[in-house]
Amino acid sequence: MQNITPTVVVNDPQSYEDRHVHTVYDQIATHFSSTRYKPWPIIAQFLSSLPDGWIGLDSGTGNGKYLPLPVDRPNSILTIGLDRSRNLLEIARYAGNESQSHHNIREVVWGDVLGDVWRSGIFDYAISIATIHHLASYERRKLAVQRLIQCVSPKHGRILIYVWAIEQDKLSKRKLPLDDQQVHQAGQDVFVPWVMSHPNTKNRAKKHGDTLISNSRESEGEQTLKITEVYHRYYHMFAKEELTQLVHDAARELGLCIGSFEGFSEQHSRGIDIVQESWERSNYFVELKCWQSSD
Amino acid sequence: MVRLITHNLLACHVKGCTTNNFPLTFQDVQIELQEAEFNPEFVRNLLSRLDWAALVDAAKQVGDTSLPPEEPEMMDDDLLKKLHHVLLEIHVIEGAMTCPNCKHVYPISNGIPNMLLAEHEIG
């Protein structure tokens, strides 16, 4: 059982993320990756729907599990993975490539999702899966959405965003001690533990200063000591409709209208349509499509 | 990895560096050639995203001079194969990319470009 604890972001959100997100992922990269291999169906469907020759960005690619998709048309599109964790990128390079051969090596870039490293509007699509919820302020989450909008084609760019929801799946192993009205409107900042166990060997020194290290005896009969390390990752758990509101705020600030091309094309030149938005298995997601009038 | 397809999409993002910040210039590169599956449809459709002059220049910087200096109007199979090779089979493993404007250096190590900036450089 994993207990989630509420937290409050103090001081500078960037250094907060450095300590409670980036450092943690660099430390748990291998273990984390071994548990994150199955693509979520809606994301796989989204990538399958893209035409040959499209290029896209996976912003916060993690271990790169979406980079090899679609499975049935390998190399028909090219997804470039960007992440803040160098150790996860080392894994993402070989995503979908068990033998770690140099064939089908993935394109990955070490960077920040708030960075502006791409030529404007150059991608056909962008996905951001389970990433924006690691940003520690509303302004930074909004900027992350704006970076996605800015990096895709204003004419046909497509975007898919997934974030973690307060509303948890009944099957979720995570226990959530939050239940008040305020939380359900504004979202909630939390720490989510990541637990790693490994045998207590000598070369595993206590190198992680701020992690809890506890020794516990294996089940009866075995004398091996195990070290359990607990790492706390920062998340902003999204409230219902918070993601949609964030997209609205981000788009408006960029001068885009929100709605279908048909509805707005006479008054506005650029816009973004919300193709679908929903909750799926403890996450909210939103799919967007950019449009631009021809004149 | 830094292949030339990726290089063609990246621009310098140092605070205030908004003109002449593309394309980045390769420096001291070590390259590896890795065969990739040829998908002519992919390469053909990709072309409209590319900056041709930047691609030709970058190819020269990594030792490939197979592309014509002007983008041809007709793409035959031979040219698509050359493009496929230049875009997808040349991997820059070590080296750096430098901004032509502000001279910021983005290092490449073990095939991964470092596009992170220090806090004071972020716009």
Tab-separated table of C-alpha atoms in Angstrom:
chain	number	residue	atom	x	y	z
A	1	MET	CA	0.000	0.000	0.000
A	2	GLN	CA	1.304	3.396	-0.889
A	3	ASN	CA	0.344	6.286	1.293
A	4	ILE	CA	0.069	9.654	-0.281
A	5	THR	CA	0.744	12.621	1.970
A	6	PRO	CA	-0.315	16.217	1.369
A	7	THR	CA	2.461	18.750	0.982
A	8	VAL	CA	2.869	22.461	0.455
A	9	VAL	CA	5.290	23.863	-2.073
A	10	VAL	CA	7.623	26.227	-0.312
A	11	ASN	CA	10.183	28.610	-1.741
A	12	ASP	CA	11.078	28.538	-5.392
A	13	PRO	CA	9.020	25.955	-7.346
A	14	GLN	CA	11.951	25.206	-9.614
A	15	SER	CA	14.320	24.195	-6.827
A	16	TYR	CA	11.417	22.329	-5.232
A	17	GLU	CA	11.040	20.288	-8.436
A	18	ASP	CA	14.793	19.769	-8.626
A	19	ARG	CA	14.775	18.202	-5.187
A	20	HIS	CA	11.445	16.358	-5.201
A	21	VAL	CA	11.100	15.362	-8.848
A	22	HIS	CA	14.287	15.471	-10.931
A	23	THR	CA	16.668	14.108	-8.296
A	24	VAL	CA	14.229	11.363	-7.385
A	25	TYR	CA	13.707	10.175	-10.947
A	26	ASP	CA	17.445	10.098	-11.555
A	27	GLN	CA	17.792	7.862	-8.498
A	28	ILE	CA	14.897	5.496	-9.177
A	29	ALA	CA	15.254	5.457	-12.991
A	30	THR	CA	16.020	1.777	-13.505
A	31	HIS	CA	13.497	0.467	-11.018
A	32	PHE	CA	10.848	2.932	-12.205
A	33	SER	CA	11.380	1.943	-15.814
A	34	SER	CA	10.988	-1.748	-15.062
A	35	THR	CA	7.453	-1.035	-13.867
A	36	ARG	CA	6.465	1.263	-16.711
A	37	TYR	CA	6.431	-0.682	-19.932
A	38	LYS	CA	2.818	-0.988	-20.965
A	39	PRO	CA	1.489	1.823	-23.147
A	40	TRP	CA	-1.893	3.210	-22.156
A	41	PRO	CA	-4.503	2.396	-24.831
A	42	ILE	CA	-5.766	5.908	-25.582
A	43	ILE	CA	-2.223	7.144	-26.124
A	44	ALA	CA	-1.428	4.174	-28.356
A	45	GLN	CA	-4.590	4.883	-30.349
A	46	PHE	CA	-3.659	8.539	-30.689
A	47	LEU	CA	-0.225	7.647	-32.064
A	48	SER	CA	-1.750	5.036	-34.390
A	49	SER	CA	-4.023	7.674	-35.892
A	50	LEU	CA	-1.158	9.847	-37.164
A	51	PRO	CA	-0.190	9.795	-40.854
A	52	ASP	CA	3.172	8.629	-42.227
A	53	GLY	CA	5.916	11.205	-42.040
A	54	TRP	CA	4.623	13.092	-39.019
A	55	ILE	CA	7.140	14.108	-36.420
A	56	GLY	CA	6.314	14.776	-32.814
A	57	LEU	CA	7.527	15.480	-29.319
A	58	ASP	CA	7.055	13.375	-26.201
A	59	SER	CA	7.573	16.026	-23.557
A	60	GLY	CA	8.558	14.251	-20.350
A	61	THR	CA	9.228	10.967	-22.101
A	62	GLY	CA	10.492	9.136	-19.008
A	63	ASN	CA	11.675	5.712	-20.097
A	64	GLY	CA	10.462	6.387	-23.633
A	65	LYS	CA	7.750	3.760	-23.759
A	66	TYR	CA	5.773	5.749	-26.348
A	67	LEU	CA	8.718	6.381	-28.666
A	68	PRO	CA	8.497	3.046	-30.572
A	69	LEU	CA	4.772	3.383	-31.288
A	70	PRO	CA	2.704	2.650	-33.298
A	71	VAL	CA	3.598	-1.021	-33.049
A	72	ASP	CA	1.881	-1.992	-36.284
A	73	ARG	CA	3.606	0.736	-38.333
A	74	PRO	CA	7.118	1.088	-36.937
A	75	ASN	CA	9.125	3.995	-38.356
A	76	SER	CA	6.064	5.571	-39.969
A	77	ILE	CA	6.237	8.523	-37.590
A	78	LEU	CA	9.097	9.849	-35.502
A	79	THR	CA	8.580	10.788	-31.877
A	80	ILE	CA	11.443	12.614	-30.171
A	81	GLY	CA	11.639	12.182	-26.414
A	82	LEU	CA	12.529	15.017	-24.064
A	83	ASP	CA	13.115	14.578	-20.364
A	84	ARG	CA	14.766	16.236	-17.392
A	85	SER	CA	16.178	12.971	-16.047
A	86	ARG	CA	19.397	11.973	-17.749
A	87	ASN	CA	19.210	8.467	-16.278
A	88	LEU	CA	15.735	7.888	-17.686
A	89	LEU	CA	16.930	9.101	-21.093
A	90	GLU	CA	19.697	6.510	-21.103
A	91	ILE	CA	16.902	3.945	-20.847
A	92	ALA	CA	14.609	5.751	-23.299
A	93	ARG	CA	17.294	5.568	-26.003
A	94	TYR	CA	16.701	1.837	-26.220
A	95	ALA	CA	12.929	1.845	-25.717
A	96	GLY	CA	11.258	-1.116	-27.390
A	97	ASN	CA	14.672	-2.563	-28.101
A	98	GLU	CA	15.446	-5.296	-25.592
A	99	SER	CA	18.842	-6.239	-26.934
A	100	GLN	CA	20.112	-2.651	-26.675
A	101	SER	CA	21.430	-3.002	-30.186
A	102	HIS	CA	22.017	0.158	-32.106
A	103	HIS	CA	19.185	-0.542	-34.479
A	104	ASN	CA	16.089	1.526	-33.922
A	105	ILE	CA	17.774	3.697	-31.389
A	106	ARG	CA	15.443	6.465	-30.183
A	107	GLU	CA	15.873	10.193	-30.502
A	108	VAL	CA	16.100	11.756	-27.058
A	109	VAL	CA	16.958	15.228	-25.819
A	110	TRP	CA	17.945	16.240	-22.299
A	111	GLY	CA	15.887	19.287	-21.481
A	112	ASP	CA	13.183	20.919	-19.454
A	113	VAL	CA	9.547	20.820	-20.530
A	114	LEU	CA	9.457	24.571	-19.890
A	115	GLY	CA	12.421	25.162	-22.195
A	116	ASP	CA	11.844	26.560	-25.655
A	117	VAL	CA	14.318	24.448	-27.581
A	118	TRP	CA	12.326	23.767	-30.745
A	119	ARG	CA	11.718	25.832	-33.834
A	120	SER	CA	8.250	27.293	-33.441
A	121	GLY	CA	5.400	25.151	-34.796
A	122	ILE	CA	7.793	22.554	-36.208
A	123	PHE	CA	6.122	19.397	-34.865
A	124	ASP	CA	2.950	17.787	-36.150
A	125	TYR	CA	2.003	16.446	-32.739
A	126	ALA	CA	3.056	16.519	-29.121
A	127	ILE	CA	2.228	14.304	-26.185
A	128	SER	CA	2.820	14.985	-22.525
A	129	ILE	CA	2.032	11.971	-20.422
A	130	ALA	CA	2.170	12.052	-16.628
A	131	THR	CA	4.519	15.016	-16.641
A	132	ILE	CA	2.764	18.334	-16.100
A	133	HIS	CA	1.567	17.149	-12.670
A	134	HIS	CA	5.205	17.281	-11.523
A	135	LEU	CA	5.385	21.053	-12.000
A	136	ALA	CA	5.089	22.885	-8.713
A	137	SER	CA	3.021	25.965	-9.552
A	138	TYR	CA	0.002	26.922	-11.632
A	139	GLU	CA	2.136	29.305	-13.707
A	140	ARG	CA	4.632	26.590	-14.549
A	141	ARG	CA	1.903	24.089	-15.455
A	142	LYS	CA	0.318	26.699	-17.704
A	143	LEU	CA	3.659	27.457	-19.356
A	144	ALA	CA	4.180	23.730	-19.977
A	145	VAL	CA	0.873	23.605	-21.882
A	146	GLN	CA	1.880	26.708	-23.819
A	147	ARG	CA	5.189	25.121	-24.814
A	148	LEU	CA	3.250	22.167	-26.237
A	149	ILE	CA	0.957	24.467	-28.205
A	150	GLN	CA	3.894	26.527	-29.471
A	151	CYS	CA	5.933	23.585	-30.701
A	152	VAL	CA	3.210	22.096	-32.946
A	153	SER	CA	1.932	23.331	-36.270
A	154	PRO	CA	-0.667	26.091	-35.817
A	155	LYS	CA	-2.479	24.647	-38.826
A	156	HIS	CA	-2.839	20.989	-37.962
A	157	GLY	CA	-0.927	20.293	-34.725
A	158	ARG	CA	-2.381	17.667	-32.419
A	159	ILE	CA	-1.717	17.409	-28.699
A	160	LEU	CA	-2.462	14.820	-26.017
A	161	ILE	CA	-1.975	15.606	-22.325
A	162	TYR	CA	-2.343	13.211	-19.375
A	163	VAL	CA	-2.167	14.203	-15.726
A	164	TRP	CA	-2.879	12.472	-12.465
A	165	ALA	CA	-6.346	12.935	-10.985
A	166	ILE	CA	-7.570	13.335	-7.437
A	167	GLU	CA	-10.336	11.013	-8.494
A	168	GLN	CA	-8.607	7.645	-8.175
A	169	ASP	CA	-9.528	4.346	-9.726
A	170	LYS	CA	-11.102	1.932	-7.269
A	171	LEU	CA	-8.435	-0.593	-8.187
A	172	SER	CA	-5.624	1.821	-7.468
A	173	LYS	CA	-3.232	0.631	-4.808
A	174	ARG	CA	-2.667	4.165	-3.699
A	175	LYS	CA	-4.411	5.377	-0.611
A	176	LEU	CA	-5.567	8.909	-0.628
A	177	PRO	CA	-6.300	10.654	2.665
A	178	LEU	CA	-7.898	13.691	1.057
A	179	ASP	CA	-11.550	14.422	0.963
A	180	ASP	CA	-12.754	17.959	1.207
A	181	GLN	CA	-14.444	20.401	-1.065
A	182	GLN	CA	-11.475	22.714	-1.519
A	183	VAL	CA	-9.251	19.916	-2.752
A	184	HIS	CA	-11.831	18.889	-5.270
A	185	GLN	CA	-11.808	22.327	-6.798
A	186	ALA	CA	-8.190	23.378	-6.727
A	187	GLY	CA	-6.274	20.134	-6.862
A	188	GLN	CA	-3.840	19.001	-4.205
A	189	ASP	CA	-0.063	19.001	-3.862
A	190	VAL	CA	1.154	15.666	-2.542
A	191	PHE	CA	4.138	13.436	-2.021
A	192	VAL	CA	3.870	9.955	-3.493
A	193	PRO	CA	6.298	7.406	-2.124
A	194	TRP	CA	8.434	5.195	-4.335
A	195	VAL	CA	9.695	2.185	-2.469
A	196	MET	CA	12.776	0.270	-3.512
A	197	SER	CA	14.074	-2.789	-1.760
A	198	HIS	CA	17.382	-4.431	-2.385
A	199	PRO	CA	19.747	-6.725	-0.514
A	200	ASN	CA	21.969	-5.025	1.988
A	201	THR	CA	25.292	-5.327	0.271
A	202	LYS	CA	28.324	-3.408	1.397
A	203	ASN	CA	28.677	-1.242	-1.679
A	204	ARG	CA	25.201	0.131	-1.116
A	205	ALA	CA	26.295	2.902	1.138
A	206	LYS	CA	23.822	5.318	2.577
A	207	LYS	CA	24.369	7.800	-0.172
A	208	HIS	CA	20.904	9.304	-0.334
A	209	GLY	CA	20.874	11.872	2.419
A	210	ASP	CA	17.181	12.653	2.556
A	211	THR	CA	15.744	9.231	2.035
A	212	LEU	CA	14.479	7.009	4.727
A	213	ILE	CA	16.568	3.907	5.073
A	214	SER	CA	15.219	1.161	7.228
A	215	ASN	CA	16.530	-2.281	7.850
A	216	SER	CA	14.070	-5.133	8.037
A	217	ARG	CA	14.434	-8.851	8.313
A	218	GLU	CA	13.359	-11.052	5.467
A	219	SER	CA	10.688	-13.641	6.146
A	220	GLU	CA	11.483	-16.404	8.594
A	221	GLY	CA	14.372	-18.627	7.839
A	222	GLU	CA	16.280	-16.113	5.788
A	223	GLN	CA	18.897	-14.051	7.502
A	224	THR	CA	19.534	-11.577	4.734
A	225	LEU	CA	18.976	-7.975	5.636
A	226	LYS	CA	17.133	-5.859	3.177
A	227	ILE	CA	17.370	-2.159	2.732
A	228	THR	CA	14.189	-0.380	1.885
A	229	GLU	CA	14.587	3.063	0.425
A	230	VAL	CA	11.615	5.362	0.174
A	231	TYR	CA	11.707	8.266	-2.231
A	232	HIS	CA	9.006	10.914	-2.178
A	233	ARG	CA	7.961	12.346	-5.503
A	234	TYR	CA	6.068	15.612	-5.732
A	235	TYR	CA	2.774	15.612	-7.644
A	236	HIS	CA	0.042	18.117	-8.172
A	237	MET	CA	-3.095	15.980	-8.304
A	238	PHE	CA	-5.572	17.582	-10.662
A	239	ALA	CA	-9.139	18.332	-9.686
A	240	LYS	CA	-12.013	17.651	-12.038
A	241	GLU	CA	-11.979	20.166	-14.906
A	242	GLU	CA	-8.718	21.688	-13.709
A	243	LEU	CA	-6.828	20.401	-16.751
A	244	THR	CA	-9.424	21.822	-19.126
A	245	GLN	CA	-9.246	25.165	-17.330
A	246	LEU	CA	-5.459	25.111	-17.555
A	247	VAL	CA	-5.639	24.532	-21.312
A	248	HIS	CA	-8.152	27.376	-21.670
A	249	ASP	CA	-5.937	29.765	-19.692
A	250	ALA	CA	-2.819	28.734	-21.619
A	251	ALA	CA	-4.479	29.088	-25.018
A	252	ARG	CA	-6.154	32.419	-24.254
A	253	GLU	CA	-2.913	33.930	-23.105
A	254	LEU	CA	-1.426	32.967	-26.475
A	255	GLY	CA	-4.285	34.758	-28.232
A	256	LEU	CA	-5.994	31.568	-29.368
A	257	CYS	CA	-9.684	30.983	-29.240
A	258	ILE	CA	-11.031	27.706	-27.948
A	259	GLY	CA	-13.507	25.763	-30.014
A	260	SER	CA	-13.893	24.261	-33.431
A	261	PHE	CA	-12.673	25.959	-36.591
A	262	GLU	CA	-16.224	26.073	-37.949
A	263	GLY	CA	-17.464	27.983	-34.942
A	264	PHE	CA	-14.824	30.690	-34.883
A	265	SER	CA	-13.123	31.030	-38.230
A	266	GLU	CA	-14.805	34.278	-39.146
A	267	GLN	CA	-13.768	36.228	-36.090
A	268	HIS	CA	-10.450	34.614	-35.254
A	269	SER	CA	-7.457	33.481	-37.198
A	270	ARG	CA	-6.024	30.867	-34.822
A	271	GLY	CA	-7.584	28.504	-32.415
A	272	ILE	CA	-7.486	25.238	-30.605
A	273	ASP	CA	-10.238	22.669	-30.472
A	274	ILE	CA	-10.723	20.290	-27.569
A	275	VAL	CA	-11.278	17.024	-29.398
A	276	GLN	CA	-11.859	14.912	-26.317
A	277	GLU	CA	-11.429	15.231	-22.575
A	278	SER	CA	-12.094	12.602	-20.008
A	279	TRP	CA	-11.010	10.680	-16.950
A	280	GLU	CA	-9.374	7.320	-17.362
A	281	ARG	CA	-8.012	5.128	-14.627
A	282	SER	CA	-6.893	7.784	-12.140
A	283	ASN	CA	-5.933	10.278	-14.823
A	284	TYR	CA	-7.456	13.185	-16.658
A	285	PHE	CA	-6.587	13.607	-20.284
A	286	VAL	CA	-7.311	16.108	-22.992
A	287	GLU	CA	-6.748	15.913	-26.739
A	288	LEU	CA	-6.342	19.152	-28.678
A	289	LYS	CA	-6.229	20.106	-32.331
A	290	CYS	CA	-4.849	23.378	-33.632
A	291	TRP	CA	-6.381	25.270	-36.524
A	292	GLN	CA	-5.621	28.405	-38.454
A	293	SER	CA	-7.804	30.163	-41.003
A	294	SER	CA	-6.258	30.265	-44.441
A	295	ASP	CA	-6.114	34.040	-45.021
B	1	MET	CA	20.498	10.612	-30.126
B	2	VAL	CA	21.340	13.547	-32.255
B	3	ARG	CA	20.549	12.697	-35.785
B	4	LEU	CA	20.266	15.438	-38.365
B	5	ILE	CA	16.481	15.269	-38.261
B	6	THR	CA	16.601	16.367	-34.614
B	7	HIS	CA	19.285	18.952	-35.290
B	8	ASN	CA	17.004	20.483	-37.938
B	9	LEU	CA	14.310	21.108	-35.304
B	10	LEU	CA	16.417	22.501	-32.454
B	11	ALA	CA	17.083	26.197	-31.864
B	12	CYS	CA	18.982	28.117	-29.207
B	13	HIS	CA	16.730	29.238	-26.347
B	14	VAL	CA	19.040	31.344	-24.219
B	15	LYS	CA	17.310	34.426	-22.810
B	16	GLY	CA	17.149	37.158	-25.445
B	17	CYS	CA	18.619	34.973	-28.193
B	18	THR	CA	15.742	35.070	-30.677
B	19	THR	CA	17.292	35.882	-34.034
B	20	ASN	CA	19.881	33.920	-35.988
B	21	ASN	CA	19.556	31.227	-33.291
B	22	PHE	CA	19.125	28.419	-35.842
B	23	PRO	CA	20.707	26.221	-37.059
B	24	LEU	CA	23.146	25.295	-34.330
B	25	THR	CA	26.674	24.536	-35.542
B	26	PHE	CA	28.174	21.109	-34.884
B	27	GLN	CA	31.606	21.062	-33.280
B	28	ASP	CA	34.154	18.333	-32.609
B	29	VAL	CA	31.718	15.609	-33.501
B	30	GLN	CA	32.186	11.877	-33.338
B	31	ILE	CA	29.695	10.085	-35.499
B	32	GLU	CA	28.412	6.560	-35.907
B	33	LEU	CA	26.527	5.211	-38.904
B	34	GLN	CA	23.603	2.933	-38.142
B	35	GLU	CA	21.431	1.461	-40.808
B	36	ALA	CA	17.739	2.334	-40.477
B	37	GLU	CA	14.754	0.936	-42.288
B	38	PHE	CA	13.973	3.004	-45.410
B	39	ASN	CA	10.420	4.316	-45.536
B	40	PRO	CA	10.173	6.536	-48.664
B	41	GLU	CA	6.723	7.785	-47.648
B	42	PHE	CA	8.060	8.938	-44.311
B	43	VAL	CA	10.966	10.840	-45.864
B	44	ARG	CA	8.821	12.400	-48.577
B	45	ASN	CA	6.190	13.636	-46.123
B	46	LEU	CA	8.829	14.876	-43.743
B	47	LEU	CA	10.340	17.287	-46.255
B	48	SER	CA	7.943	20.169	-45.702
B	49	ARG	CA	9.119	20.483	-42.052
B	50	LEU	CA	12.785	20.673	-42.954
B	51	ASP	CA	14.988	23.659	-43.504
B	52	TRP	CA	16.946	22.470	-46.533
B	53	ALA	CA	19.905	24.854	-46.282
B	54	ALA	CA	20.360	23.981	-42.600
B	55	LEU	CA	20.276	20.299	-43.438
B	56	VAL	CA	22.851	20.581	-46.229
B	57	ASP	CA	25.158	22.596	-43.966
B	58	ALA	CA	24.783	20.225	-41.048
B	59	ALA	CA	25.459	17.252	-43.321
B	60	LYS	CA	28.699	18.894	-44.461
B	61	GLN	CA	29.711	19.477	-40.852
B	62	VAL	CA	29.441	15.749	-40.196
B	63	GLY	CA	31.217	14.854	-43.427
B	64	ASP	CA	28.385	14.112	-45.861
B	65	THR	CA	28.181	16.089	-49.095
B	66	SER	CA	25.628	13.983	-50.967
B	67	LEU	CA	22.792	16.540	-50.938
B	68	PRO	CA	22.399	19.244	-53.624
B	69	PRO	CA	22.671	22.819	-52.280
B	70	GLU	CA	19.198	23.758	-53.532
B	71	GLU	CA	16.130	21.693	-52.701
B	72	PRO	CA	15.186	19.872	-55.913
B	73	GLU	CA	11.621	20.200	-57.098
B	74	MET	CA	11.380	16.539	-57.947
B	75	MET	CA	12.261	13.898	-55.390
B	76	ASP	CA	13.306	10.668	-57.030
B	77	ASP	CA	14.052	7.463	-55.163
B	78	ASP	CA	17.765	8.028	-55.303
B	79	LEU	CA	17.471	11.400	-53.604
B	80	LEU	CA	15.010	10.060	-51.033
B	81	LYS	CA	17.555	7.391	-50.133
B	82	LYS	CA	20.272	9.995	-49.728
B	83	LEU	CA	17.952	12.039	-47.535
B	84	HIS	CA	17.060	8.960	-45.521
B	85	HIS	CA	20.742	8.338	-44.907
B	86	VAL	CA	21.524	11.935	-43.955
B	87	LEU	CA	18.498	12.377	-41.694
B	88	LEU	CA	18.272	9.020	-39.992
B	89	GLU	CA	21.487	7.020	-40.258
B	90	ILE	CA	24.151	9.474	-39.118
B	91	HIS	CA	24.294	9.573	-35.317
B	92	VAL	CA	26.296	12.230	-33.561
B	93	ILE	CA	27.599	10.489	-30.460
B	94	GLU	CA	29.935	13.074	-28.940
B	95	GLY	CA	30.619	16.734	-29.565
B	96	ALA	CA	28.629	19.916	-29.224
B	97	MET	CA	26.246	22.281	-30.960
B	98	THR	CA	26.960	26.000	-30.802
B	99	CYS	CA	24.507	28.837	-31.330
B	100	PRO	CA	25.521	30.991	-34.322
B	101	ASN	CA	24.212	34.074	-32.519
B	102	CYS	CA	25.068	33.958	-28.803
B	103	LYS	CA	27.696	31.172	-29.056
B	104	HIS	CA	26.089	29.137	-26.298
B	105	VAL	CA	27.454	25.592	-26.375
B	106	TYR	CA	25.068	22.634	-26.061
B	107	PRO	CA	27.176	19.544	-25.335
B	108	ILE	CA	26.404	16.115	-26.779
B	109	SER	CA	27.473	13.142	-24.703
B	110	ASN	CA	26.738	9.455	-25.245
B	111	GLY	CA	24.388	10.492	-28.049
B	112	ILE	CA	22.264	12.757	-25.855
B	113	PRO	CA	22.267	16.538	-26.411
B	114	ASN	CA	22.095	18.672	-23.290
B	115	MET	CA	19.635	21.493	-23.941
B	116	LEU	CA	19.318	22.512	-20.286
B	117	LEU	CA	20.221	26.071	-19.386
B	118	ALA	CA	21.473	27.608	-16.176
B	119	GLU	CA	18.832	29.579	-14.309
B	120	HIS	CA	20.166	32.997	-15.380
B	121	GLU	CA	20.110	31.963	-19.045
B	122	ILE	CA	16.437	31.013	-19.114
B	123	GLY	CA	14.206	33.475	-20.930
